[in-house]
Coordinates of C-alpha atoms in Angstrom, one line a residue:
Chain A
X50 CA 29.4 -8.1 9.3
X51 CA 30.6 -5.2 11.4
X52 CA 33.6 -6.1 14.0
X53 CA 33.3 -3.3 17.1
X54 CA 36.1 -2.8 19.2
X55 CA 34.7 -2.8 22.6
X56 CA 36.5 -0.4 24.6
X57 CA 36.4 -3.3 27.6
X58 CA 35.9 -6.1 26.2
X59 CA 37.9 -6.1 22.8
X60 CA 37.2 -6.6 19.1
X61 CA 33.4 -8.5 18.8
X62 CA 30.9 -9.1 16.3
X63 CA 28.2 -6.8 15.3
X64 CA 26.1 -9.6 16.6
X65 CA 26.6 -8.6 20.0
X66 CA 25.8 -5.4 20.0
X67 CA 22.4 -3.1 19.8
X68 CA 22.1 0.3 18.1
X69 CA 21.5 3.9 20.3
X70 CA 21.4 6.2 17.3
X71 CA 23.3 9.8 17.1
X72 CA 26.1 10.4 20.0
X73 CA 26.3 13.9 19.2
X74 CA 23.0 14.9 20.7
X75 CA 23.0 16.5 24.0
X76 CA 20.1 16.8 26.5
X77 CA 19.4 20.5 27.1
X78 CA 19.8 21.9 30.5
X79 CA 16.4 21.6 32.0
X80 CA 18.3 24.2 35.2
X81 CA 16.8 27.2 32.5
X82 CA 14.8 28.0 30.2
X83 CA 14.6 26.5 26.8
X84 CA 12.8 26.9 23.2
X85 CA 11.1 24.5 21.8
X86 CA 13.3 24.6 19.3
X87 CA 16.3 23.2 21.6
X88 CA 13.7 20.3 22.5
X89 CA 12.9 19.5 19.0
X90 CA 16.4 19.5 18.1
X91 CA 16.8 16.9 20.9
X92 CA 13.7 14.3 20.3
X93 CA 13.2 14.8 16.6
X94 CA 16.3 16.5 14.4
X95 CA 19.6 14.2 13.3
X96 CA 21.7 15.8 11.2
X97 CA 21.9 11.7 9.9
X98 CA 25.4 12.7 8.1
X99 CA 26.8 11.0 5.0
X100 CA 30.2 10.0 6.0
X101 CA 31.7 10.0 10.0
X102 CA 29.3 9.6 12.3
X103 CA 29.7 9.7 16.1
X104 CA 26.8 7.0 17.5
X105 CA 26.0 5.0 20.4
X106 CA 26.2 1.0 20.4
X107 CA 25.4 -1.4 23.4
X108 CA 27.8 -4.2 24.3
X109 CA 24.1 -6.2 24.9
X110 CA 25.3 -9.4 25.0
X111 CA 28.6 -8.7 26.2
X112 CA 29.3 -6.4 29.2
X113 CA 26.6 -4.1 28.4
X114 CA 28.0 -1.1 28.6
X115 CA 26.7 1.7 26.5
X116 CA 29.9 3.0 23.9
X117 CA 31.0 5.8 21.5
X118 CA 31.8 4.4 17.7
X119 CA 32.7 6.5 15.2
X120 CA 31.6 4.7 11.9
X121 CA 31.4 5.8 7.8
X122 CA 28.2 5.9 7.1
X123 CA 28.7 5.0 3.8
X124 CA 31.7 2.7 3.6
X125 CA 30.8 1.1 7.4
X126 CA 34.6 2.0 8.1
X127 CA 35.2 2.2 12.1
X128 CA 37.7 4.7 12.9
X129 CA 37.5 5.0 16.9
X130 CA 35.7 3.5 19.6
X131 CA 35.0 5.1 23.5
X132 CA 33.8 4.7 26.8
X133 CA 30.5 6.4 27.2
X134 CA 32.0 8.7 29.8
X135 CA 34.6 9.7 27.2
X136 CA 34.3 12.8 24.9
X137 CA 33.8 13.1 21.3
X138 CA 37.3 13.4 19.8
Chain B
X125 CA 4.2 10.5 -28.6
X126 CA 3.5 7.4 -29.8
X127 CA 0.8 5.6 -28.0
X128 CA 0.9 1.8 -27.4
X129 CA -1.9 -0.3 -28.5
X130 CA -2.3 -3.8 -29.8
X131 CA -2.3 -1.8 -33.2
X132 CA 1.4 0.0 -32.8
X133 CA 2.9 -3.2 -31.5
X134 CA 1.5 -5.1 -34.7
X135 CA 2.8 -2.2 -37.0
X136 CA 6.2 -2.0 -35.1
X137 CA 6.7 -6.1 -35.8
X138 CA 7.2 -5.3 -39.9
X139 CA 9.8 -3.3 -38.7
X140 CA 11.4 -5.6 -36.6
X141 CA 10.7 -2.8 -33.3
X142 CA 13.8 -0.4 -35.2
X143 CA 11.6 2.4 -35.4
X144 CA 9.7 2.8 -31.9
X145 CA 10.0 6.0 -30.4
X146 CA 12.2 6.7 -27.6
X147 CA 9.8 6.6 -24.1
X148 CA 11.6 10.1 -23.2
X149 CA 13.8 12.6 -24.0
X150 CA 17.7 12.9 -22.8
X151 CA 16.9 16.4 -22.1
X152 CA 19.6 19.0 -20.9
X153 CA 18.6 21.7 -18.7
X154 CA 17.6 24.9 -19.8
X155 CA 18.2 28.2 -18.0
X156 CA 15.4 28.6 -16.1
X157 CA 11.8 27.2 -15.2
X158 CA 8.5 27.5 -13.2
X159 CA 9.5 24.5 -11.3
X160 CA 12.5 21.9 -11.0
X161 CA 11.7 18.6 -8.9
X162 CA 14.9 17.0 -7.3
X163 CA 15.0 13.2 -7.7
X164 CA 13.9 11.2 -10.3
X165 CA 12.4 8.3 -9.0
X166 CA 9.0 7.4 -8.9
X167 CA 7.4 10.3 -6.8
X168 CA 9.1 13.0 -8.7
X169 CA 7.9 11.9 -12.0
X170 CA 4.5 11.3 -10.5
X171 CA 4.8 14.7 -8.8
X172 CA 5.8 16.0 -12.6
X173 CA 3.0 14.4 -14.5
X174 CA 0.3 15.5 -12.4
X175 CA 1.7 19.2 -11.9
X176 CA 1.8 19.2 -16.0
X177 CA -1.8 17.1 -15.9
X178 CA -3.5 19.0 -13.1
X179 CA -2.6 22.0 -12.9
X180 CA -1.2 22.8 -16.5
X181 CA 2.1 23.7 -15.3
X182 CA 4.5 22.1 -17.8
X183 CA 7.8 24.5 -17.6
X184 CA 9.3 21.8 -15.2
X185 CA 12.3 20.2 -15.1
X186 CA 13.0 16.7 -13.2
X187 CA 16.6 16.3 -12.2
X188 CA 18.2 13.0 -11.0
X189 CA 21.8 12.6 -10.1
X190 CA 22.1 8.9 -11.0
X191 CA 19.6 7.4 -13.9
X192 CA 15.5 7.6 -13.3
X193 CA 14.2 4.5 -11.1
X194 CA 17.5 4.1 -10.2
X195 CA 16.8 4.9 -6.4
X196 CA 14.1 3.1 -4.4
X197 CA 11.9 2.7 -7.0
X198 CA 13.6 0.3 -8.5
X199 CA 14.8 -1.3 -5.3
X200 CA 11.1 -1.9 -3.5
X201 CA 8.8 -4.9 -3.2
X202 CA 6.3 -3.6 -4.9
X203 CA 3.8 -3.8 -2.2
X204 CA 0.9 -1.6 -2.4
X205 CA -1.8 -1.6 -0.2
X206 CA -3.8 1.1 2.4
X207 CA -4.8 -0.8 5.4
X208 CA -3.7 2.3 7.9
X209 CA -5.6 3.1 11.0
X210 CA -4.6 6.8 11.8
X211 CA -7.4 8.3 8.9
X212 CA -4.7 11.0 7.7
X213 CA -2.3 7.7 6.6
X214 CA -5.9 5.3 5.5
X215 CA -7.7 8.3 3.6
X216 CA -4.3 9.2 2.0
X217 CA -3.4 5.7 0.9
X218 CA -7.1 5.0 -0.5
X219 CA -6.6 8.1 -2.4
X220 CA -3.7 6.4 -4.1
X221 CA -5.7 2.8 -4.5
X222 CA -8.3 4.9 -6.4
X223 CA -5.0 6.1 -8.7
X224 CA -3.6 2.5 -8.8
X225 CA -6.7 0.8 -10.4
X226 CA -6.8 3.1 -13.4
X227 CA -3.0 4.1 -13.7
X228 CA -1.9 1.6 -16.5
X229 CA -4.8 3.5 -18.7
X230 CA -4.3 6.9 -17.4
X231 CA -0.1 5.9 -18.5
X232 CA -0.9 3.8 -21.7
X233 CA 1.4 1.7 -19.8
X234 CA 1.1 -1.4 -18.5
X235 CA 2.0 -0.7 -14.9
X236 CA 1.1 -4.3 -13.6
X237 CA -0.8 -3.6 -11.0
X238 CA -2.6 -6.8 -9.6
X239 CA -5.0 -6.2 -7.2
X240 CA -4.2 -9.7 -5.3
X241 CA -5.1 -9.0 -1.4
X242 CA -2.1 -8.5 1.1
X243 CA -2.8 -10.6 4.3
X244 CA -0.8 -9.4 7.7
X245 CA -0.6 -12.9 10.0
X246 CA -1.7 -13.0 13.4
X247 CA -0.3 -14.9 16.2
X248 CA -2.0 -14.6 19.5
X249 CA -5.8 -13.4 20.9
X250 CA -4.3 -9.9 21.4
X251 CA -2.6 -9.5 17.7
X252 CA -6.3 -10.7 16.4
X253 CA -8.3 -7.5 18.6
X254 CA -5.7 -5.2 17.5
X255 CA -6.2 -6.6 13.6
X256 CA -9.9 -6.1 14.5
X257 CA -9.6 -3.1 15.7
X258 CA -7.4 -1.6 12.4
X259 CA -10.2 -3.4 10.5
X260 CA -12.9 -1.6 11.6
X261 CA -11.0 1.5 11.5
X262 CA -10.3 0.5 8.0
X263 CA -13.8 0.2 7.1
X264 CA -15.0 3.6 8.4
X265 CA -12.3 5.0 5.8
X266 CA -14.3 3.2 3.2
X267 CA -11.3 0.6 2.6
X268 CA -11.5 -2.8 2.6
X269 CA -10.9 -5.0 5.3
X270 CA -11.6 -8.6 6.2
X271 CA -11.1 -10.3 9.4
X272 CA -9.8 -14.5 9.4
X273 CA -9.9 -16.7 12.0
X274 CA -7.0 -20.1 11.7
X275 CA -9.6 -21.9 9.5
X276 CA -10.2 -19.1 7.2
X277 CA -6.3 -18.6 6.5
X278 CA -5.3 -21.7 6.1
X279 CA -7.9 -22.2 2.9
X280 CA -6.2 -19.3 1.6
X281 CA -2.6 -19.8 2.3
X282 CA -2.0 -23.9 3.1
X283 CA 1.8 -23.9 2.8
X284 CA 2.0 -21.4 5.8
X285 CA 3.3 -23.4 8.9
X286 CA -0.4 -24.7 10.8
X287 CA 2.0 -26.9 12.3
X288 CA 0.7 -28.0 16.3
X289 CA 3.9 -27.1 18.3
X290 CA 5.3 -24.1 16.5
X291 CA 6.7 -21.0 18.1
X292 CA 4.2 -18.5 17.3
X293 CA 1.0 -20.4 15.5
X294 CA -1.3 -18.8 13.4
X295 CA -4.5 -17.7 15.1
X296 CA -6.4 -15.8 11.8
X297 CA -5.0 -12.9 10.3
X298 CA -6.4 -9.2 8.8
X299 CA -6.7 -9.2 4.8
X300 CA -6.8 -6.2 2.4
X301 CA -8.3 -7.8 -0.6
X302 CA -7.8 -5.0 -2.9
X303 CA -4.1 -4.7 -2.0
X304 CA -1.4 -5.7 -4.1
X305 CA 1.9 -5.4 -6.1
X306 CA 2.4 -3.3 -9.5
X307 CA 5.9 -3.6 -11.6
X308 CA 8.0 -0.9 -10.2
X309 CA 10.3 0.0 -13.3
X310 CA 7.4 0.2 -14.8
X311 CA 5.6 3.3 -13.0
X312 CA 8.8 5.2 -13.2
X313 CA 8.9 4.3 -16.9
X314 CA 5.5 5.5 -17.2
X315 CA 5.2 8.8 -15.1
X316 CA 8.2 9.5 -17.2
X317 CA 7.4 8.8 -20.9
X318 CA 3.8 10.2 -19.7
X319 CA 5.6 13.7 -18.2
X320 CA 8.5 14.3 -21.3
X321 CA 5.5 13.5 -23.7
X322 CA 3.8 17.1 -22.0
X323 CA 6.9 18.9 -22.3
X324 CA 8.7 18.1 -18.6
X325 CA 12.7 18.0 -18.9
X326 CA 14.0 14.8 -17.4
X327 CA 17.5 15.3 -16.7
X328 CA 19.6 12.8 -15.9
X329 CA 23.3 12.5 -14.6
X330 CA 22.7 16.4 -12.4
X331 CA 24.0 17.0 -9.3
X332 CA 22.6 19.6 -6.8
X333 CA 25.7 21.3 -5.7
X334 CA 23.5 23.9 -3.8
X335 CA 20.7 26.3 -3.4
X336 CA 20.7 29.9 -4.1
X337 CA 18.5 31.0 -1.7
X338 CA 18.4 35.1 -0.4
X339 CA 15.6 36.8 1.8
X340 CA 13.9 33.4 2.4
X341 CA 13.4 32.7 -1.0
X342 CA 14.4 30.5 -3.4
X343 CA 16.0 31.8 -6.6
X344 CA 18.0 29.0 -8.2
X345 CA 20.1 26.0 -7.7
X346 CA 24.2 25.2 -8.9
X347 CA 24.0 21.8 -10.4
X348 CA 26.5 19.3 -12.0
X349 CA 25.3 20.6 -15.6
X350 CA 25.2 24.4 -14.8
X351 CA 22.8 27.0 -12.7
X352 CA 19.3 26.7 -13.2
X353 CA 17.3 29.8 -12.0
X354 CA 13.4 28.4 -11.0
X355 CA 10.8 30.1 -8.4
X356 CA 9.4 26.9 -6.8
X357 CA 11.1 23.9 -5.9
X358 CA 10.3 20.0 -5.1
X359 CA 12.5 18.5 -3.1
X360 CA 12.0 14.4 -3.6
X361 CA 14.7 12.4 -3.0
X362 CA 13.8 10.2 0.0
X363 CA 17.4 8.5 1.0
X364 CA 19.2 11.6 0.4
X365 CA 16.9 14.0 1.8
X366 CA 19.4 14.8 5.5
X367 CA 22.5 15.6 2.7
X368 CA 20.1 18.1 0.5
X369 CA 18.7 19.4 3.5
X370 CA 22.5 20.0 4.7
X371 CA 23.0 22.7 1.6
X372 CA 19.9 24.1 2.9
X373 CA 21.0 24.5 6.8
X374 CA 18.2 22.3 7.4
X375 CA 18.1 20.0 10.1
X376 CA 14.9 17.3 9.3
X377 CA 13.4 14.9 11.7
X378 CA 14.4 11.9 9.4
X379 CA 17.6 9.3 9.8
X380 CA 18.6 7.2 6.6
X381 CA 19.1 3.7 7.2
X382 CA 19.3 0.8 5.1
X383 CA 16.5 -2.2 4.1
X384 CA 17.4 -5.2 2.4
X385 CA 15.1 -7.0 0.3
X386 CA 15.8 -10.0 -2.1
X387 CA 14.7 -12.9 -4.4
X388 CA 14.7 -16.4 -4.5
X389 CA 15.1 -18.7 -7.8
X390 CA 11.8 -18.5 -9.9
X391 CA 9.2 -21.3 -8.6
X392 CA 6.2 -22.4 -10.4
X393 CA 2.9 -19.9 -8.9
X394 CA 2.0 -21.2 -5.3
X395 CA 1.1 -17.9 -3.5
X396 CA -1.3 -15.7 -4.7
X397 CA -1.4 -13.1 -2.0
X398 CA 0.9 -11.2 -0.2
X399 CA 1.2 -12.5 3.0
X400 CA 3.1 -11.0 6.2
X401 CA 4.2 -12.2 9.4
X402 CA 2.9 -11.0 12.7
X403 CA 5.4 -12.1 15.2
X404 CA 8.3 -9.9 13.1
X405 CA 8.7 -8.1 10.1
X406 CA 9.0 -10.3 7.1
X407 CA 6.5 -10.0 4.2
X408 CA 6.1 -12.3 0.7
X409 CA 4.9 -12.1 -2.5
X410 CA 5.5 -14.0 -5.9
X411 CA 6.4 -12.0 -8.7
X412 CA 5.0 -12.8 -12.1
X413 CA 8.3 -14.5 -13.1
X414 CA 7.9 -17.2 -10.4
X415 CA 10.6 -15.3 -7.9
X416 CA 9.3 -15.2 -4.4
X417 CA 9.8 -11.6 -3.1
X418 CA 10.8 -10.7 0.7
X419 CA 11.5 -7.9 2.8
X420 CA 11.9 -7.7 6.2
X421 CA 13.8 -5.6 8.6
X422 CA 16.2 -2.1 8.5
X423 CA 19.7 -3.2 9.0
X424 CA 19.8 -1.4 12.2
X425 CA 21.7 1.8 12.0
X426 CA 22.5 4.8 9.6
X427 CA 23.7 3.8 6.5
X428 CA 24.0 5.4 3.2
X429 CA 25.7 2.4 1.4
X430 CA 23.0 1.1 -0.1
X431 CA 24.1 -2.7 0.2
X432 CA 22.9 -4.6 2.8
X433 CA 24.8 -6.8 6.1
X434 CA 24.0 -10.4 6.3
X435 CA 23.2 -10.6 9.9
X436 CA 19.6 -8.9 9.4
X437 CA 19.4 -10.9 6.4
X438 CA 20.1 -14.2 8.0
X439 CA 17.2 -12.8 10.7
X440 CA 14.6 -11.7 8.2
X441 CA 14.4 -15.0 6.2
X442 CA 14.8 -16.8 9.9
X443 CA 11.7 -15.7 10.5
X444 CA 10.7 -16.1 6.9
X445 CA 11.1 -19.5 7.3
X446 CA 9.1 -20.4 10.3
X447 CA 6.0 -18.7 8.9
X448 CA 6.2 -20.8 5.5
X449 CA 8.6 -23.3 6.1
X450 CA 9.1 -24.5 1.7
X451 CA 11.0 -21.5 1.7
X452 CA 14.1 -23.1 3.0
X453 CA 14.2 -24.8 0.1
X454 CA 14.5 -22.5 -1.8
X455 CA 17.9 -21.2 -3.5
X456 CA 18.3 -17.4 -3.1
X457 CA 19.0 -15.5 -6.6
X458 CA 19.6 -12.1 -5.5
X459 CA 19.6 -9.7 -2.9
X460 CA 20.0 -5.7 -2.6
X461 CA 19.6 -2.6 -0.5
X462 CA 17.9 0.8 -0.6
X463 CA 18.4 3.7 1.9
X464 CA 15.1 5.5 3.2
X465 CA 14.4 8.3 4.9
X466 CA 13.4 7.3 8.5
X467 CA 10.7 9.7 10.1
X468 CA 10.7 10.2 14.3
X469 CA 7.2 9.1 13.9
X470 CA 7.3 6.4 11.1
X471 CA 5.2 8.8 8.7
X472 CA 6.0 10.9 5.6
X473 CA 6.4 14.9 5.2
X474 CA 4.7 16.4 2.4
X475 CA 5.0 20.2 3.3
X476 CA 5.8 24.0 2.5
X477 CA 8.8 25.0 4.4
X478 CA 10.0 28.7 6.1
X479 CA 12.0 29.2 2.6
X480 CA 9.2 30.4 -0.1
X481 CA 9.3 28.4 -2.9
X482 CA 11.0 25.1 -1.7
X483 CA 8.6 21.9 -1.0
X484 CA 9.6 19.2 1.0
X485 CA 8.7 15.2 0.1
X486 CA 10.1 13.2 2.5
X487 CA 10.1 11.0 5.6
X488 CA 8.8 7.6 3.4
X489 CA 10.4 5.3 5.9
X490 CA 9.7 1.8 4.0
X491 CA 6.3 2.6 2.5
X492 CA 7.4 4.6 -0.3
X493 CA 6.3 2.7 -3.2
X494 CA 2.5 2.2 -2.7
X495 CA 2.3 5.9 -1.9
X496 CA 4.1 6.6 -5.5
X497 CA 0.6 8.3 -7.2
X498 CA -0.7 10.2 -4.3
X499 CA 2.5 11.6 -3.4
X500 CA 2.4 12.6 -6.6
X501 CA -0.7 13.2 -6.8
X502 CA -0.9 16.1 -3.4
X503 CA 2.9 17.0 -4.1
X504 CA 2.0 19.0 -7.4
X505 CA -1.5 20.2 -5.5
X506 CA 1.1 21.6 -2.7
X507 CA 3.6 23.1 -5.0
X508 CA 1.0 24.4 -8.0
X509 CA -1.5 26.4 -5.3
X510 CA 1.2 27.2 -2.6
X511 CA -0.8 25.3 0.2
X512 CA -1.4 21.6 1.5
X513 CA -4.3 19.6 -0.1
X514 CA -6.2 17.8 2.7
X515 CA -5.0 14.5 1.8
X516 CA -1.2 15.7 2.9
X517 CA -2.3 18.2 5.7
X518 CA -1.6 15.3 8.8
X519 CA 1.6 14.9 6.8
X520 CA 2.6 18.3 8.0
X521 CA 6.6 19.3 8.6
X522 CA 5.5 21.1 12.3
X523 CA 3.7 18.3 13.9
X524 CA 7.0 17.5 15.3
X525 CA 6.7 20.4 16.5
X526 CA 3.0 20.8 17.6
X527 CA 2.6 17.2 19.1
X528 CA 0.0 15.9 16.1
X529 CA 2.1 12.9 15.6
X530 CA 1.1 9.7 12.8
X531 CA 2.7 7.0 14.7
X532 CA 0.9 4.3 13.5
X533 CA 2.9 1.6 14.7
X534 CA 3.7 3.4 18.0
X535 CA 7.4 3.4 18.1
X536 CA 8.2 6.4 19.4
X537 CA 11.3 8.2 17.7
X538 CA 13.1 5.4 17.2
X539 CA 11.5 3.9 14.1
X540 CA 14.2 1.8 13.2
X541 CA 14.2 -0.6 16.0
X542 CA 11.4 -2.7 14.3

């Protein structure tokens, strides 16, 4: 069982919490023009790495706030935890 | 090589089974080849075999960083079945039915396969005119598909829960009857001895370190056990395929998460079909040792650890439980967990890609297994004649790209919420 720190709400069980995939991707600027390329790279390719990974998690049955965990993929080690608004380390 | 017969096995008992042949070779790699496949589990030694079989190319070298059927093909739940609705995934998969049936003589090796029928549960009016619908779909492909209403089911499977005031009752269900399981050490054992015995190198305990790749081309790759140079290239190693493709600056349309699957203590035979729940994702089979298999759900997010978390565990069999409720009784003997490669669209890649001479087999999600042979099967027709078979062209790298999507189960790109 993973705990997650929630950045309001304290440590909580992985029970409580929902998965949003990849924190690292960023919506291109749709102000001017882009390749396909840059939207592929958004919908489709994840680096998926081995190791830390910057993701999002929903506090769903807690204060639901969307948060920044950075987890081992491989070891499930949790090194930081963030508001949503807050940047990548 | 040997082969194994009624007659071998009697003539190996004087000897008290000393003096059988090894299945394969402990080969070590050579300095250079026609073509070196990357992973040794069961589609790279299927896609071996048949590019040695098919196309006479036997200068090939298999190499597997752990032990062969270490990976997912030892990990699976031995479900195989093709009751798709998209025709690229149906046509495919019936390919490899066709390829099931006669694989234990085309191996002289008793692959197991036993055709039982795999039966996918319905719970309400609308689950039963989508079933009908993936039936009839079914049946244009020329696979096998048989539509049951509450009555029909309950003949067939009577311990299921028919139960008045249950959560989500069963109103008929969708069978495959040709569908089925086969012993998964033993296709990897197979394609193996089958491939060493026509001269492929199976090399075990080799790294890729990296890829020597200049002017779009492939030239070589640094392993573990020294640099191999080889023209073409089969990349197979779904679970590891987002690290390999890192080497290759490579960014795939695939995240690796984790599935759990597990046992129960062995029970005397009472199912003889594979049966799976409609109102989740939980499927169940007996094994031939009495052990009643199950599967269910990803854990949820990207893993590489390849052991498993007990809350999805605790939800699979949940659900396990209210579709055949004797399974609570049951003590649990093991459980386990494999990594897979999840697709954006829930479908595999079986492509070229913009380097010349490096294939790409990928993207299995949690159907890997059934699709063993005919991954095999179009991998070597991709990487012999330099261009897609029509069984693999809807399994295309660029229809992220282009828009063709497979999503059979129409999840969008996030396939692992299931």
């Amino acid at each position: 069982m993973l705990h997650i720190k929630c950045p309001h709400c304290g440590m909580r069980s992985q029970n409580e919490f929902s998965y949003g995939g990849d924190a690292s991707i960023k919506r291109p600027n749709l102000n001017k023009e882009i390749s396909d390329q840059d939207w592929d790279n958004f919908v489709y390719n994840r680096k998926s790495l081995r190791g830390k990974h910057w993701e999002l998690w929903q506090h769903l049955s807690g204060c639901r706030q969307w948060i920044k965990v950075e987890r081992d993929t491989a070891t499930h080690e949790i090194y930081y935890t963030l508001k949503a608004d807050e940047d990548i380390l | 090589m040997q082969k194994y017969s009624i007659f071998s096995l009697i003539k190996n008992a004087f000897s008290n089974h000393d003096k059988w042949d090894l299945a394969w070779k402990d080969s070590s790699p050579k300095k250079e080849y026609d073509v070196v496949i990357i992973g040794g589990g069961g589609h790279g030694l299927a896609t071996a075999y048949y590019l040695a079989k098919e196309h006479n190319i036997t200068n090939v070298a298999v190499i597997e960083k752990g032990w062969i059927g270490g990976g997912n093909v030892g990990r699976n739940t031995t479900i195989i079945r093709s009751n798709y609705m998209h025709d690229d995934n149906g046509l495919f998969s019936e390919f490899g039915m066709n390829l099931w049936r006669r694989m234990s003589q085309d191996l002289n090796y008793n692959v197991m396969f036993s055709p039982r029928g795999i039966i996918n549960l319905a719970h309400s009016d609308a689950q039963m005119n989508v079933y009908a619908r993936r039936g009839n779909s079914m049946r244009l492909n020329g696979i096998d598909a048989v539509l049951l209403n509450r009555e029909q089911v309950k003949e067939i499977i009577p311990m299921a829960d028919f139960s008045e005031n249950v959560r989500f009752p069963i109103f008929g269900g969708l069978m495959q009857p040709s569908a089925g399981t086969a012993r998964h050490d033993a296709v990897a054992w197979g394609y193996a001895r089958q491939a060493d015995s026509m001269g492929v190198d199976i090399i075990q305990n080799c790294e890729v370190m990296g890829f020597d790749v200049s002017a779009g081309k492939i030239n070589g790759i640094r392993t573990s056990r020294g640099d191999i140079k080889v023209k073409k290239i089969g990349l197979c190693v779904a679970g590891s395929t987002n690290i390999l493709a890192e080497k290759l600056n490579m960014t795939l349309p695939i995240e690796t998460h984790l599935l759990q699957a597990c046992v129960s203590e062995p029970v005397k035979p009472v199912l003889d079909k594979v049966v799976t729940f409609g109102a989740g994702h939980f499927y169940l089979s007996q094994s031939d040792k009495g052990e009643m298999v199950m599967g269910g759900d990803l854990d949820g997010y990207n893993s590489y650890s390849q052991r498993g978390n007990l809350p999805t565990l605790q939800h699979v069999l949940t659900e396990g439980i209210a579709m055949m409720p004797f399974l609570s009784k049951l003590k649990m003997l093991r459980t386990w967990g494999g990594i897979m490669d999840m697709s954006m669209d829930g479908s595999p890649i079986i492509d070229k890609t913009h380097i010349e001479g490096l294939y790409l087999n990928c993207g299995w999600c949690y159907g890997g297994f059934k699709a063993t042979p005919a991954s095999g099967w179009t991998f070597a027709h991709t990487i012999a004649q330099d261009r897609v078979h029509e069984l693999n062209a809807g399994y295309s790298l660029n229809r992220f790209n282009t828009g063709y999507l497979l999503d059979e189960k129409g999840l969008g790109t996030k396939t692992w919420i299931s």
